[in-house]
């Protein structure tokens, strides 16, 4: 039996102690956690069958279930339309009123964030791997499959192995044209796609403390690419400010203990760090952007979107560089805001004009081109620059299409020049 | 759950991600029998046509990385894969597999032990995997009890069904 060995707890350990009602937990221990929030997107349609097969009659707590469709919105195929219908029927049958349907939609993680569905101290699960993003609230937020979600809906809990924690301590100031996305790519270079497998990643240090919530979301979002169970930032005044007036549940702001035990600490100084780019075909194939710029990599498509980087702050940042410029001939630039409310903000602030006048296509909010199943699909041999989080073979369409991951502002620089470019040369 | 599983081996490299197992364009397909036609289309294109029920996949590190799509283990199960043994797994894929009753076994060094076409003998509770052709074997930490129980029950659906039924039976009338 694992027992307390007399040292403090990391943030993930604190949250899992709370979720499991245990005074302390140790890495490797298997605990039953009470779930504070369960989120489903289209994949949740596959939850319905197992839920009924389990003999479950009612969802454990309809107030703690959110459904947000995002991959195909509005439905772009008959198959997607059927998934949406299954979810609508299930929501009706189970009185699940927190359904973000077409017209009130957005990428599921962004919906959870902007409506205050996940708060500090929570254990949150979602049927999407990037649920990790919500760890920026000081919560343990993680992705699960649809059958497991059926068990969560039936029982309100799930088993978890307490993960060891990697601490990423960041100091320094991001330079001109360098963004949170560049930092997380830099961290991925260090951890690789397997270096945080099954682990928690806790971001800390003066740089992180100075980060806004959107920047923290970007960091935690891509802990999924490290294989991490969750990525987290300890809650502070910035978290509280973000959640003021929107938090759906009482907060339990927990802090890691000063004598917490970390499996490893990664120290990063972002002073003088250049922008980064993840080259094909892995998010950890990270190089300094100037090195790639020197190779004159022509692009066919540029995508500014996804749960990683399509918040209003990202789009404003990108629009400031786009303003008065044109998308290079022969390049398709797709801009897709992360939610309907962000879309509306873009409209009101005149940002849509900036992009469409430049020759970009500004789409409805959805996962859009991110996953190669909806729109903006790449043909064989095409090259795409993207603000999203994955560049595996076939991720955005053809198996050999090449995807380069970068910050939103770098996507704009690339769209303007038609080849992978450094935004610092244009600021 | 069978304690000993023997089957023909297909080997795969490292970082086989969920897009490589079932590509994003099939995500609206729910029927596992339809999905299985496209299984490993990107990572091992010859597999779907030649696979036989009872085959075993042997992969390098980080098998199943990427998305939370349960289509991936579902399609593998539908085509008859009896077990997946890998140097390591991505976490959601691992959970999804076990939840569906498809054994996912982490055995460090397993990829180096096999070539496609070999026969693997997997001893679940003993924690050993043997290449029948070469006679070489390696040991691995057996799955923790509650996961073996989950496989024994036939997956999470069966396990929760039993739990809910017991609850109802024990409830006051
Ligand atoms: S935007 Fe991309 S990574 Fe994010 S939830 Fe949608 S498909 Fe997944």
PDB file of N, CA and C in Angstrom, chain B residues 3 20 25 50 57 63 87 99 113 129 164:
ATOM      1  N   UNK B   3      -5.502 -16.285 -20.457  1.00  0.00           N
ATOM      2  CA  UNK B   3      -4.256 -15.944 -19.787  1.00  0.00           C
ATOM      3  C   UNK B   3      -3.065 -16.092 -20.737  1.00  0.00           C
ATOM      4  N   UNK B  20      -2.585   7.373 -37.943  1.00  0.00           N
ATOM      5  CA  UNK B  20      -2.004   6.258 -38.686  1.00  0.00           C
ATOM      6  C   UNK B  20      -2.816   4.987 -38.531  1.00  0.00           C
ATOM      7  N   UNK B  25     -10.574  11.068 -41.637  1.00  0.00           N
ATOM      8  CA  UNK B  25     -11.727  11.079 -42.546  1.00  0.00           C
ATOM      9  C   UNK B  25     -12.741   9.987 -42.225  1.00  0.00           C
ATOM     10  N   UNK B  50      -4.831  -8.425 -45.221  1.00  0.00           N
ATOM     11  CA  UNK B  50      -4.176  -9.702 -44.930  1.00  0.00           C
ATOM     12  C   UNK B  50      -4.344 -10.174 -43.482  1.00  0.00           C
ATOM     13  N   UNK B  57      -0.269  -7.537 -32.664  1.00  0.00           N
ATOM     14  CA  UNK B  57       0.576  -6.422 -33.114  1.00  0.00           C
ATOM     15  C   UNK B  57       1.719  -6.236 -32.131  1.00  0.00           C
ATOM     16  N   UNK B  63       2.926   3.663 -28.951  1.00  0.00           N
ATOM     17  CA  UNK B  63       1.861   3.224 -29.856  1.00  0.00           C
ATOM     18  C   UNK B  63       0.545   3.906 -29.481  1.00  0.00           C
ATOM     19  N   UNK B  87       6.564  -1.496 -26.827  1.00  0.00           N
ATOM     20  CA  UNK B  87       7.566  -0.987 -25.884  1.00  0.00           C
ATOM     21  C   UNK B  87       6.910   0.007 -24.932  1.00  0.00           C
ATOM     22  N   UNK B  99     -10.360  -0.776 -21.830  1.00  0.00           N
ATOM     23  CA  UNK B  99     -11.793  -0.581 -21.611  1.00  0.00           C
ATOM     24  C   UNK B  99     -12.633  -1.382 -22.598  1.00  0.00           C
ATOM     25  N   UNK B 113      12.423  -8.001 -30.433  1.00  0.00           N
ATOM     26  CA  UNK B 113      12.356  -9.459 -30.309  1.00  0.00           C
ATOM     27  C   UNK B 113      11.697 -10.122 -31.522  1.00  0.00           C
ATOM     28  N   UNK B 129       6.626 -12.661 -22.621  1.00  0.00           N
ATOM     29  CA  UNK B 129       6.290 -12.805 -24.029  1.00  0.00           C
ATOM     30  C   UNK B 129       7.458 -13.509 -24.721  1.00  0.00           C
ATOM     31  N   UNK B 164     -23.691  -1.750 -11.557  1.00  0.00           N
ATOM     32  CA  UNK B 164     -25.016  -1.114 -11.471  1.00  0.00           C
ATOM     33  C   UNK B 164     -26.088  -2.133 -11.088  1.00  0.00           C
TER      34      UNK B 164
END
